[in-house]
Coordinates of C-alpha atoms and ligand atoms in Angstrom, one line a residue:
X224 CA 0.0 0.0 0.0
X225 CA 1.2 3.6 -0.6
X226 CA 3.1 5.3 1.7
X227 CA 0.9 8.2 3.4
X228 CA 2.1 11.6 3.2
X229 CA 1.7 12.3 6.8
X230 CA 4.0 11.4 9.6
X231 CA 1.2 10.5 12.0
X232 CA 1.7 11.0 15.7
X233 CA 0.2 8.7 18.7
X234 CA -0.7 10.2 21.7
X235 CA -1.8 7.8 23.9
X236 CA -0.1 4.0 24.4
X237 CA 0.8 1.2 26.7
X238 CA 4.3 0.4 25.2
X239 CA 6.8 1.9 28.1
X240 CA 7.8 -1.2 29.7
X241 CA 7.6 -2.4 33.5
X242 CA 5.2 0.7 34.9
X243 CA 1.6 -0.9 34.1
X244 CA -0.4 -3.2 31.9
X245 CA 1.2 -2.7 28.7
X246 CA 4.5 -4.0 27.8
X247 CA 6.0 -5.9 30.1
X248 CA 10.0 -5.4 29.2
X249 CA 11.9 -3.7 27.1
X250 CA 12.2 -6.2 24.2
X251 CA 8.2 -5.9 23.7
X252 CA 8.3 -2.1 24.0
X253 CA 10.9 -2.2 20.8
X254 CA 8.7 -4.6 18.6
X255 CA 5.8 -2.4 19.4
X256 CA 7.8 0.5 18.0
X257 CA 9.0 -1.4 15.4
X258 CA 5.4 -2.4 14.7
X259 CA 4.3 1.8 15.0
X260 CA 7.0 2.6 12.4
X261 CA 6.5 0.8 10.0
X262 CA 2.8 1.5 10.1
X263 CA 4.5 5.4 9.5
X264 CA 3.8 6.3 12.9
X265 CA 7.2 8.9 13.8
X266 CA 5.4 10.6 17.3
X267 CA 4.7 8.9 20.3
X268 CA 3.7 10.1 23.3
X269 CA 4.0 7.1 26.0
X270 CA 1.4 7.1 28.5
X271 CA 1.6 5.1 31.5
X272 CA -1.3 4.5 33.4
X273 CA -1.9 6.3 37.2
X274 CA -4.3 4.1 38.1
X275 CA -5.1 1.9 41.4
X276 CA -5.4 -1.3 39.6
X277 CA -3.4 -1.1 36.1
X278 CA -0.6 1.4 37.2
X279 CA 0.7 3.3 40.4
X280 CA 4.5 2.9 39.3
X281 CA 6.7 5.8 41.0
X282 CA 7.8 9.0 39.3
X283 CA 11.6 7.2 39.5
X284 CA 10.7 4.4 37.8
X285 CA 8.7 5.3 35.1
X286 CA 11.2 8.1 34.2
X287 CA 14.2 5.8 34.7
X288 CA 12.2 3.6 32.0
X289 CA 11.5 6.3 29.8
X290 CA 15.5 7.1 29.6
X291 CA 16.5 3.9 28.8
X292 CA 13.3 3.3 25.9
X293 CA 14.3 6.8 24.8
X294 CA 18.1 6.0 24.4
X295 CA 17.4 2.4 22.5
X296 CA 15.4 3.6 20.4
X297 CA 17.3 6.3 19.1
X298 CA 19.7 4.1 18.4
X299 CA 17.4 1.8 15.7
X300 CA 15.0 4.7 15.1
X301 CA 16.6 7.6 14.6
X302 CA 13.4 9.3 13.1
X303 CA 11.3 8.4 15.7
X304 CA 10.7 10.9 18.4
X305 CA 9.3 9.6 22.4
X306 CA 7.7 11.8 24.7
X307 CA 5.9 11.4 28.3
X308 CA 2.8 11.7 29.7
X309 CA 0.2 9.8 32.1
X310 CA -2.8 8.8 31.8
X311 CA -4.4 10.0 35.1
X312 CA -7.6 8.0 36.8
X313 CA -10.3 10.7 38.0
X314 CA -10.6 10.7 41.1
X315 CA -10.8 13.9 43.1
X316 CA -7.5 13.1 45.0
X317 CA -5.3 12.6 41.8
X318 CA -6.9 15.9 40.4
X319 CA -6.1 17.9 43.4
X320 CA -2.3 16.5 42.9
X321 CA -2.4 17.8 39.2
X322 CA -0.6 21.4 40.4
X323 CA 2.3 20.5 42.3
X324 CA 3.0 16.7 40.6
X325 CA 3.6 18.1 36.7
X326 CA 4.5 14.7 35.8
X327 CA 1.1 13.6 35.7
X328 CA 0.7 16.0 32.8
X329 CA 1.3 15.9 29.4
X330 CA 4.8 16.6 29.0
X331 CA 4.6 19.0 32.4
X332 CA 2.7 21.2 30.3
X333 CA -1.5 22.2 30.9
X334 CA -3.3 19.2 29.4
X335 CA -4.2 16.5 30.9
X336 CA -5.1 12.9 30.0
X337 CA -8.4 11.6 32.1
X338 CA -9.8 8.4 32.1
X339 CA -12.9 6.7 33.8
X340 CA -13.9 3.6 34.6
X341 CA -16.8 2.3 31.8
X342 CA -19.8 2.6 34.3
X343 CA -19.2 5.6 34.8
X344 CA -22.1 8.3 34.9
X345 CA -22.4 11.1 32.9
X346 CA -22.9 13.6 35.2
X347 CA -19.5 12.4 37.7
X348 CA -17.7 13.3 34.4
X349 CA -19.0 16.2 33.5
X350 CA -18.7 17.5 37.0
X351 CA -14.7 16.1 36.7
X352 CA -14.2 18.0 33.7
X353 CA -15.4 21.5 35.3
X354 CA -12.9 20.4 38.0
X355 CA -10.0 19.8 36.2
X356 CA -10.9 23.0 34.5
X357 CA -11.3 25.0 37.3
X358 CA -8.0 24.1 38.5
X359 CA -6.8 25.7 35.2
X360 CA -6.0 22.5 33.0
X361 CA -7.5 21.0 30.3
X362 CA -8.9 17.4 30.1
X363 CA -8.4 15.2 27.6
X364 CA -10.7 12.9 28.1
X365 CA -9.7 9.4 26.8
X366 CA -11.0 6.9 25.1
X367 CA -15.2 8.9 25.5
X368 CA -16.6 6.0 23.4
X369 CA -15.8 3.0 26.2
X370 CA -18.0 4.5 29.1
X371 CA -21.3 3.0 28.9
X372 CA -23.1 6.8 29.2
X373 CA -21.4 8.1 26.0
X374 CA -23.2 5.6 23.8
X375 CA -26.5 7.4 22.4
X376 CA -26.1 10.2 24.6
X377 CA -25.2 12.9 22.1
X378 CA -25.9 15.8 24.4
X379 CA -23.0 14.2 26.9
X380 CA -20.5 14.4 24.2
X381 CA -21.2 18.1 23.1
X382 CA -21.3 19.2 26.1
X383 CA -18.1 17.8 27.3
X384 CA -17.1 20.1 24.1
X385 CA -19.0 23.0 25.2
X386 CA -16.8 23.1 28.6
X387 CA -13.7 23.4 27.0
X388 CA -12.7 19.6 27.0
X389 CA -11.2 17.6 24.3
X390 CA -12.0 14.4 23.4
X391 CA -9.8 11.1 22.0
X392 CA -11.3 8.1 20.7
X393 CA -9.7 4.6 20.0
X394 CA -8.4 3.9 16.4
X395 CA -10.1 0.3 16.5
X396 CA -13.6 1.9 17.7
X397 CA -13.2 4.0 14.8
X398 CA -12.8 1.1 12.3
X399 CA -15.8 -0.7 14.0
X400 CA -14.0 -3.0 16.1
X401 CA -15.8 -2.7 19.8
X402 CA -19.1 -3.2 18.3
X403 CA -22.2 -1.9 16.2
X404 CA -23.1 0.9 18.6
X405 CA -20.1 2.0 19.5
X406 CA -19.5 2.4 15.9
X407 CA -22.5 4.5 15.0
X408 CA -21.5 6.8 18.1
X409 CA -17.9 7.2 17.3
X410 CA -18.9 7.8 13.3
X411 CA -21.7 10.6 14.5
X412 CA -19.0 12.1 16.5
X413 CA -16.3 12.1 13.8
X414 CA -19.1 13.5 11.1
X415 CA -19.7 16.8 13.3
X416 CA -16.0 16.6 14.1
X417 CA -16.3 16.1 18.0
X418 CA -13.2 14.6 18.6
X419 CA -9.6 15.9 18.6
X420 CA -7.5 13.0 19.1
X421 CA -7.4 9.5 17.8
X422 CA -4.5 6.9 19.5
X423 CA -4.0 3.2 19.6
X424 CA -4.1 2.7 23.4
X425 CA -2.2 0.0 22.5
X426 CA -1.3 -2.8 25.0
X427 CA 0.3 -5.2 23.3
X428 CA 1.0 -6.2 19.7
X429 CA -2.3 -8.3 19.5
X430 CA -5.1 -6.5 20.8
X431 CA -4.9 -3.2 19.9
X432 CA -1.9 -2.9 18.3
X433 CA 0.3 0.5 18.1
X434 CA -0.9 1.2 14.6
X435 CA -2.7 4.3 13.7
X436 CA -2.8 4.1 9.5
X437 CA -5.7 2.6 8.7
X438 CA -7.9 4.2 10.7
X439 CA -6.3 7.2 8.9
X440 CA -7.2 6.0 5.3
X441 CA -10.6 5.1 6.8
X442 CA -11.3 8.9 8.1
X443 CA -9.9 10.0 4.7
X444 CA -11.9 8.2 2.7
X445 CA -15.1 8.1 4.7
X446 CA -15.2 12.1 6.3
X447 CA -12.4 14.3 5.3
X448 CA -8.2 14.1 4.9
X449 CA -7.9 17.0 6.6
X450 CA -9.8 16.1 9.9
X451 CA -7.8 12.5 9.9
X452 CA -4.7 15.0 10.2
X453 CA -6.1 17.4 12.9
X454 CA -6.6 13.8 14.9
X455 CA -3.9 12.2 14.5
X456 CA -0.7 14.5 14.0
X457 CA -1.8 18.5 14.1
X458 CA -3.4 18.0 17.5
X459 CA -0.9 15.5 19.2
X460 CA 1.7 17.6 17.8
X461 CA 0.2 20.9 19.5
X462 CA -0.2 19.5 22.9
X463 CA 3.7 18.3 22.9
X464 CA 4.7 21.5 22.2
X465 CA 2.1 23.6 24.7
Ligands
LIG760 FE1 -4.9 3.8 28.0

């Protein structure tokens, strides 16, 4: 297939090794960015969960990780560029440690990567997202189309908008891949151009793989080449640098 134009960017992934549920050493970290560059993918912004149950690993570890990932894969992939983040569980404790602990934000900078669990109701995250806001960030809030309150509820997502949130969405629930519903929710929001990032969340290199360019191809063709860009490399590209 032809080479795409674009040097797409992925802004939210499991492949740091040793901090959470993702990879597990370093060895699968590398094929997953073997497997990201050669699907043309030449940003990554590694996002370790803080989370209870997938990921508490210390501010140490995950940095001392991130050095030595960042330093091999310079070496094979000299194009490729590595960044940091978190992906932060809500919970009114870990936002009220958002000002002093930077490194739960993207790259130390004002956004910030929130996740829920999937029962979560509507109106805890739309009070979270006036929270994080207050306290002068801004939520990203990942992966919108897994909670079960998303799903139909059209009003939820625009308002999330309306506050001043952005929203990212899962490359496979873009290609259909979590189910009918999920589909049709995740193709209304891409049609009124809702959503601001799309990212592999990948784990591994079986289920959701760290690939991002077929879900590009399928925005392209299916809604507009321009709004696959804004998703996947002018917007993850913006909050590296802000
Ligand atoms: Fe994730």
């Amino acid at each position: 297939m032809k080479e795409l134009d674009i040097k797409l960017a992925d802004m939210h992934c499991h492949i740091l090794f040793g901090v959470d549920d993702g990879a597990r050493d370093l060895d699968l970290s590398i094929e997953m960015l073997r497997i990201a560059h050669e699907d043309g993918i030449r940003t990554i912004l590694l996002t370790p969960h803080f989370h209870p149950k997938r990921g508490m690993a210390s501010v140490d570890r995950i940095y001392d990780a991130f050095i030595i990932l960042r330093d091999k894969a310079a070496e094979i992939f000299p194009d490729l560029e590595l960044y940091l983040g978190r992906e932060v569980y809500y919970t009114s404790d870990h936002a009220e440690m958002l000002e002093d602990h930077e490194e739960l934000r993207i790259c130390g900078g004002r956004n910030v990567l929130i996740e829920f669990s999937t029962g979560t109701p509507a109106d805890y995250i739309l009070r979270a997202v006036d929270n994080v806001i207050m306290m002068g960030f801004t939520p990203i809030v990942a992966h919108i189309e897994r909670y079960a309150c998303t799903i139909g509820n059209k009003g939820f997502v625009e308002e999330i908008k309306n506050k001043g949130a952005y929203i990212q969405v899962n490359a496979d629930s873009v290609l259909g891949e979590n189910g009918f519903s999920v589909h049709k929710m995740v193709k209304w929001m891409l049609k009124n151009e809702l959503v601001d990032f799309i990212a592999s969340d990948a784990h591994d290199i079986n289920h959701r793989r760290p690939e991002l360019s077929k879900c590009y191809r399928y925005i392209a063709k299916k809604f507009d080449e321009e709004y696959a860009a804004y998703c996947m490399h002018d917007m993850p590209l913006r909050i590296l640098e802000s």
